Coordinates of C-alpha atoms and ligand atoms in Angstrom, one line a residue:
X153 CA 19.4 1.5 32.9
X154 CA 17.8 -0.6 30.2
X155 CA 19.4 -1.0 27.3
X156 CA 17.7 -1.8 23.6
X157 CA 20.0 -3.8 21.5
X158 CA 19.8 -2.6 17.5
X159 CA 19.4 -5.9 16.6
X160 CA 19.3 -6.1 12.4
X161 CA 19.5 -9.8 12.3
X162 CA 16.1 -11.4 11.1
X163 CA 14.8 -13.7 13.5
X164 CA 14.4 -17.6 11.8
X165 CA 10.6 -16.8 11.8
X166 CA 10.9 -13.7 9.8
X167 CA 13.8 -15.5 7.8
X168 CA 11.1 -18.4 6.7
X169 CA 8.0 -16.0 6.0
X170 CA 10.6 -13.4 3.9
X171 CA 11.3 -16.8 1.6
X172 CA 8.3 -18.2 1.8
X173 CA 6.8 -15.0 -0.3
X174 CA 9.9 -14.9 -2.3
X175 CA 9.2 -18.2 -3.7
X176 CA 5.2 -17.1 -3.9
X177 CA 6.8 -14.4 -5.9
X178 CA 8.6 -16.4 -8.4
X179 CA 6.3 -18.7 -8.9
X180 CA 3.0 -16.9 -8.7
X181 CA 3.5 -13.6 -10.0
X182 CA 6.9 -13.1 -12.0
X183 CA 6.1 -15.3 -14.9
X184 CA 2.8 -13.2 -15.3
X185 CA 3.7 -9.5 -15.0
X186 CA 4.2 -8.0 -18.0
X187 CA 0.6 -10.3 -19.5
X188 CA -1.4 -8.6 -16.4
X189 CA 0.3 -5.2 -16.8
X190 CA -0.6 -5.0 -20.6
X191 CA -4.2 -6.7 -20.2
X192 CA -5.0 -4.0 -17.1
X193 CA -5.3 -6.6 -15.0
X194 CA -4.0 -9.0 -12.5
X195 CA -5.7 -12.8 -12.2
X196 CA -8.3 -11.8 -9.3
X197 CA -7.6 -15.6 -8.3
X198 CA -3.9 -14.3 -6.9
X199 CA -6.2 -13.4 -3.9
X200 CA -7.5 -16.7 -2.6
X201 CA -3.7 -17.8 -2.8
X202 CA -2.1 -14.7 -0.6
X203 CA -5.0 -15.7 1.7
X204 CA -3.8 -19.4 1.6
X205 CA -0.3 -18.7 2.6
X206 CA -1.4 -16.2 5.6
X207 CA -0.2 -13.4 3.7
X208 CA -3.5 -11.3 4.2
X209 CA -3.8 -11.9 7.7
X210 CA 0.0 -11.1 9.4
X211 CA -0.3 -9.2 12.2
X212 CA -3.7 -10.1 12.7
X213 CA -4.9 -12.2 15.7
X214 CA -5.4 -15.6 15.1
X215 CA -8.7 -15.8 16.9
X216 CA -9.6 -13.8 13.5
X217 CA -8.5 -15.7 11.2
X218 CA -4.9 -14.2 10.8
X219 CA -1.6 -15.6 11.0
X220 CA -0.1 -13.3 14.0
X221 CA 3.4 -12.4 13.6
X222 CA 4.9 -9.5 13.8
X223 CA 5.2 -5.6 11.7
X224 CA 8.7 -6.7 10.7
X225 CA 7.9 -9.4 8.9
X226 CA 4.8 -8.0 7.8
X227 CA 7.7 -5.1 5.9
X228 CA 9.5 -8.5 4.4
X229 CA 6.7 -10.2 2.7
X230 CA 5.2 -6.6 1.2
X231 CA 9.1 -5.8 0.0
X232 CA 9.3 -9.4 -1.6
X233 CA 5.7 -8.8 -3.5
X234 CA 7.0 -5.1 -4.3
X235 CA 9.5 -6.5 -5.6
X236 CA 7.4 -8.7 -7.9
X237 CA 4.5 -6.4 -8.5
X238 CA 3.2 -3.5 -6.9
X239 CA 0.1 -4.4 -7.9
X240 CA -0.5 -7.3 -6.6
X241 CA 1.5 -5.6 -3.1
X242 CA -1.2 -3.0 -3.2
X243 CA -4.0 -5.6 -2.8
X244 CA -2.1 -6.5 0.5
X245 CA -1.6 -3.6 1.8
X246 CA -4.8 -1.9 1.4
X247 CA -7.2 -5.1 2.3
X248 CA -5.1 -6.3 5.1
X249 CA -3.1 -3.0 6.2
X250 CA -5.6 -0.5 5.5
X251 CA -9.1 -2.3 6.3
X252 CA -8.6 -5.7 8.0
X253 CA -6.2 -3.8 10.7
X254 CA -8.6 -1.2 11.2
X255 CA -11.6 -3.5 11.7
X256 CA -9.5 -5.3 14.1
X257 CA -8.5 -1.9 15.9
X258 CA -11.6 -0.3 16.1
X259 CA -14.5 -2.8 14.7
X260 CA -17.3 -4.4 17.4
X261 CA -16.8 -7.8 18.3
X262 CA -19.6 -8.2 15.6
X263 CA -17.7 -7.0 12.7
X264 CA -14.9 -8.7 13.3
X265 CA -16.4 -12.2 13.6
X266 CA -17.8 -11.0 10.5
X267 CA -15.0 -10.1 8.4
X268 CA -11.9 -10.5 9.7
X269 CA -11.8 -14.6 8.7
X270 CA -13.1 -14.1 5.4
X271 CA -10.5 -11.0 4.6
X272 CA -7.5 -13.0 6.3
X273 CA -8.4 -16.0 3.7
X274 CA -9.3 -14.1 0.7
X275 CA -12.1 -14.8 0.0
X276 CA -13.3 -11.4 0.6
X277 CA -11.4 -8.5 -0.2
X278 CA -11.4 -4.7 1.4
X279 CA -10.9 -1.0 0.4
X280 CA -10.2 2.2 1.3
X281 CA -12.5 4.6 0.6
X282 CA -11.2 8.1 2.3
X283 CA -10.5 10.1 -1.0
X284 CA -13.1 12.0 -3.2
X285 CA -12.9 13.5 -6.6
X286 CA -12.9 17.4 -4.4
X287 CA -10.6 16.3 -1.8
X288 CA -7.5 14.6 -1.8
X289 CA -4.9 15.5 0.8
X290 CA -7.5 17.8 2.3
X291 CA -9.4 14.4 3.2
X292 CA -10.5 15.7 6.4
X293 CA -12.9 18.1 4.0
X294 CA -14.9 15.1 2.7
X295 CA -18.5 15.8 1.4
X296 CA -20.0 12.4 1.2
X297 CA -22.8 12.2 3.8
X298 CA -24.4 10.0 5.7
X299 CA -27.7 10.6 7.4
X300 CA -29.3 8.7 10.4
X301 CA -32.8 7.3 9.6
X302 CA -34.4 5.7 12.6
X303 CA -32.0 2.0 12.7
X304 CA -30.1 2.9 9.7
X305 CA -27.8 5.6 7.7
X306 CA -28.5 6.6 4.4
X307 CA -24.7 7.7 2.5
X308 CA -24.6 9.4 -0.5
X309 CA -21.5 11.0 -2.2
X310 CA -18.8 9.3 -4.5
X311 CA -15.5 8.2 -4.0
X312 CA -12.1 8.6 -5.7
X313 CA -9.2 6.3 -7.0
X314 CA -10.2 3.3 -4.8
X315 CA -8.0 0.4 -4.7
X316 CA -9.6 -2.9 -4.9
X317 CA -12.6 -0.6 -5.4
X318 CA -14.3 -3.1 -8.0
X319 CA -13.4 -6.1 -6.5
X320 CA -13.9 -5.5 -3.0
X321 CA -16.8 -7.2 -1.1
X322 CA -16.5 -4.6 1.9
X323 CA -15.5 -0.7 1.7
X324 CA -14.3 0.7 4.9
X325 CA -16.1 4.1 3.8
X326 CA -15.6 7.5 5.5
X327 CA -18.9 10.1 5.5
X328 CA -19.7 13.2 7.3
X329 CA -22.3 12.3 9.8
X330 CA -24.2 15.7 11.8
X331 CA -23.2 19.3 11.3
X332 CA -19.9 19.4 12.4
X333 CA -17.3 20.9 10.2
X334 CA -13.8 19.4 9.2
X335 CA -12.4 16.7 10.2
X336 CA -14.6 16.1 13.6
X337 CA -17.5 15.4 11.6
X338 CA -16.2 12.1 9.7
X339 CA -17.4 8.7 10.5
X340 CA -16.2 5.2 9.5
X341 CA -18.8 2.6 7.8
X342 CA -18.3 -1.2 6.5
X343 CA -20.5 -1.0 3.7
X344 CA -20.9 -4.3 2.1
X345 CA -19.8 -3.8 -1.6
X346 CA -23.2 -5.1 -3.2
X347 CA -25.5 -2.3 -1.5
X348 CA -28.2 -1.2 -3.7
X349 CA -27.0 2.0 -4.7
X350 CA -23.0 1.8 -4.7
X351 CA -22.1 2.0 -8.1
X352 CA -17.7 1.2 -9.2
X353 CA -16.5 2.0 -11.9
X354 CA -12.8 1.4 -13.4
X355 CA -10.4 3.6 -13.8
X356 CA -8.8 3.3 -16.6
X357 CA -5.1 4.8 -18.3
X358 CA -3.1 5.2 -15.0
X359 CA 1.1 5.3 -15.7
X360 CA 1.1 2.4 -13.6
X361 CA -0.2 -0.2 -11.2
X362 CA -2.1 -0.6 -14.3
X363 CA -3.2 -4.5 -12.9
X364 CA -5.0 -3.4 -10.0
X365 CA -7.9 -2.3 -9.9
X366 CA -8.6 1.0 -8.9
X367 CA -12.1 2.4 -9.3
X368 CA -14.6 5.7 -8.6
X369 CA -17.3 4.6 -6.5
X370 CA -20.5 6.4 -6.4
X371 CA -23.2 6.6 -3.5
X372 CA -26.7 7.1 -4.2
X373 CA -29.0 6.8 -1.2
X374 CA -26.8 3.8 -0.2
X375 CA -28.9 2.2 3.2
X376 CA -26.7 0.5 5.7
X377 CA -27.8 -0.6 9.5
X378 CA -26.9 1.6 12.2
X379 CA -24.2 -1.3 12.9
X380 CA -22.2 -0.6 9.7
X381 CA -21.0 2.3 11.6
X382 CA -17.3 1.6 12.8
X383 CA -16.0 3.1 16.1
X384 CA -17.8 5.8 17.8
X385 CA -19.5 8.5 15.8
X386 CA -17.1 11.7 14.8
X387 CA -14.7 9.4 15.3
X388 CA -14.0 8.2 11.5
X389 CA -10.6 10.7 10.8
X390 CA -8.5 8.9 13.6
X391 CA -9.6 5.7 12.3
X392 CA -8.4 7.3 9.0
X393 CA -5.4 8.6 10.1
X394 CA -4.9 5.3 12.3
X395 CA -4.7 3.2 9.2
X396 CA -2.8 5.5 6.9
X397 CA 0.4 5.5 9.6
X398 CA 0.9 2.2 9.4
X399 CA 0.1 1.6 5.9
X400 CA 2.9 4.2 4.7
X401 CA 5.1 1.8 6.7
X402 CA 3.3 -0.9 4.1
X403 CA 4.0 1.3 1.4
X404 CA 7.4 2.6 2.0
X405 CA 8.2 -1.4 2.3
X406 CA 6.4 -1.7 -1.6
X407 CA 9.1 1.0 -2.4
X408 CA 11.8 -1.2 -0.7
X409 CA 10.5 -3.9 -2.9
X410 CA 10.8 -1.5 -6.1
X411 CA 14.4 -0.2 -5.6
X412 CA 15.4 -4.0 -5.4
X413 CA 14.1 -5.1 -8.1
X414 CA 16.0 -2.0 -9.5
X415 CA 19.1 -2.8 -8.4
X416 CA 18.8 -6.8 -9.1
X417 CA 17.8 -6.2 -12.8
X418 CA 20.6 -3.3 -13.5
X419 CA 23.2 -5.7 -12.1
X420 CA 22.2 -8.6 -13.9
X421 CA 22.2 -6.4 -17.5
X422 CA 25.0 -4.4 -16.8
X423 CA 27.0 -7.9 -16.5
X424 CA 25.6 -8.9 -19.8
X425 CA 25.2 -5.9 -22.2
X426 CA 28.3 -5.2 -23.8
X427 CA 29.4 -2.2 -25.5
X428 CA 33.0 -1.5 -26.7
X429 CA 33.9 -4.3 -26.2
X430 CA 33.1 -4.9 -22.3
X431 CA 30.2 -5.4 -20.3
X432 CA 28.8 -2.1 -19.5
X433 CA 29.3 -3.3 -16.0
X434 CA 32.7 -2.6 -16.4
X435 CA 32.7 1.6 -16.7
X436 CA 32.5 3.7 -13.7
X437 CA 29.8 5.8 -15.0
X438 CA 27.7 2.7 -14.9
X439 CA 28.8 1.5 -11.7
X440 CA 27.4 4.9 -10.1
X441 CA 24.2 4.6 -11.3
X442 CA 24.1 0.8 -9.6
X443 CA 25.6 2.0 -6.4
X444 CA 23.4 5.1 -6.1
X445 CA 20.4 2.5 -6.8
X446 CA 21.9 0.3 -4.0
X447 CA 22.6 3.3 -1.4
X448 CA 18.8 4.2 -1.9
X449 CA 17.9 0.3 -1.2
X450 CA 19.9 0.4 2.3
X451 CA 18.6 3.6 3.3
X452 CA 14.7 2.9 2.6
X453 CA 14.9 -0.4 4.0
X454 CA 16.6 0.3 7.4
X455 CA 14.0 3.5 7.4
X456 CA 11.2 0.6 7.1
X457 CA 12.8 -1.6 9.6
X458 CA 12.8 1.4 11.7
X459 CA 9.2 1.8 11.9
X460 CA 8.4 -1.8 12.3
X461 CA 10.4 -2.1 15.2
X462 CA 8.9 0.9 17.3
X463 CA 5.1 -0.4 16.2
X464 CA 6.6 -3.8 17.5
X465 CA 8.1 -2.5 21.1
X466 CA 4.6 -0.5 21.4
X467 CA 6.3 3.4 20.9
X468 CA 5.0 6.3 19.0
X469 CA 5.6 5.2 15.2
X470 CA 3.3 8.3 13.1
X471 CA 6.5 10.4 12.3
X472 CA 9.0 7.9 11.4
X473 CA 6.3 6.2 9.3
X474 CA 6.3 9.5 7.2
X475 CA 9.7 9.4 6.9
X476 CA 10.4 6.2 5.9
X477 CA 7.2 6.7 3.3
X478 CA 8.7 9.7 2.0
X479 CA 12.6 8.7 1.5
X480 CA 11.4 5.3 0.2
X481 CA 8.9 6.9 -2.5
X482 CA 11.5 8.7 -3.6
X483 CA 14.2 6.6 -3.3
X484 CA 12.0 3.6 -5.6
X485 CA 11.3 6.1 -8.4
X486 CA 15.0 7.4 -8.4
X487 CA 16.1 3.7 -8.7
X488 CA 13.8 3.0 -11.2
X489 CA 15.0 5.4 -13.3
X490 CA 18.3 4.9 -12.7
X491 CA 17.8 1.1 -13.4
X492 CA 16.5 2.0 -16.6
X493 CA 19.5 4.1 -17.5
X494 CA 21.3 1.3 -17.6
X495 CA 19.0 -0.5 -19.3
X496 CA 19.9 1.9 -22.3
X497 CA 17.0 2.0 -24.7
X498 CA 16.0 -1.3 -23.8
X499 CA 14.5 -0.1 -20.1
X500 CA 12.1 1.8 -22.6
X501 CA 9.8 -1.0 -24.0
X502 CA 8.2 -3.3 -21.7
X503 CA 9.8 -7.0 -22.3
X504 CA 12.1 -5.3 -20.1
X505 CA 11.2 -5.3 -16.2
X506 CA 12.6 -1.7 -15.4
X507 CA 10.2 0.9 -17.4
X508 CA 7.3 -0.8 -15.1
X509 CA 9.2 -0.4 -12.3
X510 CA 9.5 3.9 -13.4
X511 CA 5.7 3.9 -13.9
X512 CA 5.4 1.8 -10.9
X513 CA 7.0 4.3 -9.1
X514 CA 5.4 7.0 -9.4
X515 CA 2.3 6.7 -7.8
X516 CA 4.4 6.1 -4.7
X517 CA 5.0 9.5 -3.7
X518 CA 1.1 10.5 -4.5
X519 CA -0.9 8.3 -2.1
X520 CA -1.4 7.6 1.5
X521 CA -0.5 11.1 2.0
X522 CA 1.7 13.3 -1.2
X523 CA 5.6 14.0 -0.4
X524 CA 4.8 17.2 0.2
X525 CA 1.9 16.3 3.2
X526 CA 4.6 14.0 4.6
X527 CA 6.9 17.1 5.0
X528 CA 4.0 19.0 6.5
X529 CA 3.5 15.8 9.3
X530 CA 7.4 15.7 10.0
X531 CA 7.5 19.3 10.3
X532 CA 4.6 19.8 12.4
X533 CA 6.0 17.1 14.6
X534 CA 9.3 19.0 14.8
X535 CA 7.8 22.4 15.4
X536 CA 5.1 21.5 17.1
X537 CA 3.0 24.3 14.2
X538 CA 0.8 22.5 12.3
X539 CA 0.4 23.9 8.8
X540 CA -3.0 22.3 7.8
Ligands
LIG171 C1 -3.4 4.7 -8.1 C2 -4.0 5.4 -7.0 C3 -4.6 4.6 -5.9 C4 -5.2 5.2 -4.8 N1 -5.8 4.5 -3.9 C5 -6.6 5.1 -2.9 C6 -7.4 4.3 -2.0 O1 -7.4 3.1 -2.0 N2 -8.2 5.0 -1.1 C7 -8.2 6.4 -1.1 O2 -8.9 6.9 -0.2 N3 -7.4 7.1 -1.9 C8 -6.6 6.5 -2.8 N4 -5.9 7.3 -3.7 C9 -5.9 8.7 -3.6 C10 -4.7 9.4 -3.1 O3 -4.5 9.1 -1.8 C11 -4.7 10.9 -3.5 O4 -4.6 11.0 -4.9 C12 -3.7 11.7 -2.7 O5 -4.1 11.8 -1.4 C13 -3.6 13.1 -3.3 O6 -4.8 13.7 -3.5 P1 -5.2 14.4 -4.8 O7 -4.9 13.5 -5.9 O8 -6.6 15.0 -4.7 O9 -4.2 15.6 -5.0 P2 -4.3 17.1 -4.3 O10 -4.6 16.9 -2.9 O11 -5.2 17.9 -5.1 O12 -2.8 17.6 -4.5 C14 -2.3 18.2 -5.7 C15 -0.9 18.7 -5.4 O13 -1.0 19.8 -4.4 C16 -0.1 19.5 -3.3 N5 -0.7 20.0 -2.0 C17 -2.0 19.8 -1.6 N6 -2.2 20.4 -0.4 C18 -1.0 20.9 -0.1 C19 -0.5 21.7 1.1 N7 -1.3 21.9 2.1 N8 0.8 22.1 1.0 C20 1.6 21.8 0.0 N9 1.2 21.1 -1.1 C21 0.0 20.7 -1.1 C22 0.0 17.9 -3.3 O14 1.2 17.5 -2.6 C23 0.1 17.7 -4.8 O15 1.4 17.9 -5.3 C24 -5.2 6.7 -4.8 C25 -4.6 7.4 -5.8 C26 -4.0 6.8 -6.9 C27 -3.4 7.6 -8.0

């Protein structure tokens, strides 16, 4: 019989690309956090330079644009900009992991000469646009609708939350096309940002991932050629879907990133804080709240691992993606907050790295599916009952 060795050693590939973004990460991104966090906004130009280093085009063919490699070290290099910025992770995960990876899935030979170079460089960047202001986890509900008209579609609808929604020059966007109900009746569409009639707008106040741009986009007789659609028509929910199981994967490794950081910056201040007379470091009640951060770290990582490994060896990945994203979600805003526990009062105002981390967080265990829909897909796989 065959045997599959659990093999946790990083291969000297994956070793180089992990430090490769770590390095990105301390010299691209750290020293600007907390000014793009306060000014709503990360330097746009961060973009052209993941491109550069193949960071927005792992796991893509290199026919395309991309630099190959594999999910594994795809998980490393989103950790190590997690662990920087989430915000600046997010653009990574939804431009390559959520649109790139589906155009190169599902697109026509077309639209991936087409975009696939240009969103592997950076110079172009994607999003996601599945959710609308009516219907969040219920996505398969979606009323945006797009109506055939001799060579073309005609979409109207808006469009909720969007990632990269302003600055994005394609949105991979998901209409009803015909009469069927549910989810059946969804199509996918690359819609070319500047389409007369697609209006963004910023959303402004979130808790966190306050540098990225997340926007409300808003269709009004938007015309696209027949060839924007994407995949067969009625097909657009498992392109959906498709996407969103690997990108928890992407966003459980973001979480990875954010425990880390966690657990880095509560080690380093509980060594240097002193109170009576010690280091902080030095009481027990400290030292739990650093090892439950650090148990929380393991655990979400080797549940990340897990998932890049079976989308690596080619085996059924959905489920375990769901887990991992759900541990990890909760595991980064536990560890965040436990981080700023130790960070006393000090983890409250932002010169200090952890009270981002908490805000951060939270968002986590909202998108590409609430904790509560990623109980629903575990337990459905379990039972085999579906509760939606
Ligand atoms: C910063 C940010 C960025 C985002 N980026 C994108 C993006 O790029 N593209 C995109 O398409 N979307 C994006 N989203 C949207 C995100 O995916 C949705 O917010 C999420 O799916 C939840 O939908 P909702 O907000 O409408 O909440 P709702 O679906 O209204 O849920 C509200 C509450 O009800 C619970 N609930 C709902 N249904 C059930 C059920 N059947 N059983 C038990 N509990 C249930 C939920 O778990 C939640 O607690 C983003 C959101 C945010 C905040």
């Amino acid at each position: 019989m065959g045997c599959h060795r659990v093999n946790l050693e990083l291969s000297e590939e994956q070793e180089a690309v992990r430090e490769l973004a770590e390095d990105f990460v301390a010299r691209e991104i750290t020293p600007h956090v907390v000014e793009w966090d306060r000014a709503e906004s990360v330097d746009k130009s961060i973009a052209k330079k993941l491109g550069a280093l193949g960071f927005l085009g792992l796991t893509i063919p290199e026919e395309y644009g991309g630099s190959g490699g594999d999910h594994l070290a795809y998980c490393l290099v989103t950790e190590e900009l997690g662990r920087g910025d989430s915000s600046v992770r997010g653009i990574v995960s939804v431009s390559l992991g959520l649109v790139a990876k589906s155009i190169a899935s599902w697109g026509s030979e077309e639209q991936k000469r087409h975009w696939l170079p240009r969103l592997t460089a950076g110079e172009a960047l994607g999003c996601f646009g599945l959710t609308e202001p009516g219907t969040g986890s219920d996505a398969g509900n979606l009323t945006t609708k797009a109506v055939r008209d001799g060579d073309h579609y005609v979409i109207n609808g808006s469009k909720m939350f969007i990632t990269n929604g302003t600055w994005a020059d394609v949105v991979l966007l998901f209409a009803r096309t015909g009469d069927t109900p549910g989810h059946r009746g969804v199509s996918a569409f690359l819609v070319p940002a500047d389409t007369p009639g697609l209006t963004r707008r910023t959303v402004h106040g979130k808790l966190g991932l306050r540098g990225q741009a997340t926007a409300e986009l808003v269709l009004e007789d938007v015309r696209v050629p027949a060839t924007a659609l994407m995949g067969p028509e009625g097909k657009g929910f498992s392109v959906a879907m498709s996407a969103l199981a690997k990108g928890r994967m992407s966003v459980a490794a973001g979480c990875v990133g954010i425990a880390q950081a966690a657990l880095d910056a509560a080690v380093r201040y509980a060594g240097e804080r002193e109170q009576f007379g010690k280091p902080i470091a030095s009481y027990q009640l400290v030292q739990e709240l650093i090892s439950d951060i650090s148990v929380d770290v393991d655990a979400a990582r080797m549940l990340t691992w897990r998932v890049a490994d079976l989308v690596d060896r080619g085996q059924d990945f959905a489920t375990a993606a769901s887990t991992a994203k759900l541990f990890a979600s909760e595991a980064a805003v536990r560890a965040a907050n436990n981080a700023l526990q130790v960070f006393g009062g000090y983890g409250y105002i932002d010169e200090y790295p952890v009270g981002k981390l908490v805000r951060d967080a939270r968002v986590m265990t909202l998108y590409e599916g609430t904790s509560q829909i990623q109980k629903l897909i575990i337990g459905r796989a379990l039972t085999g009952v579906s509760a939606f």
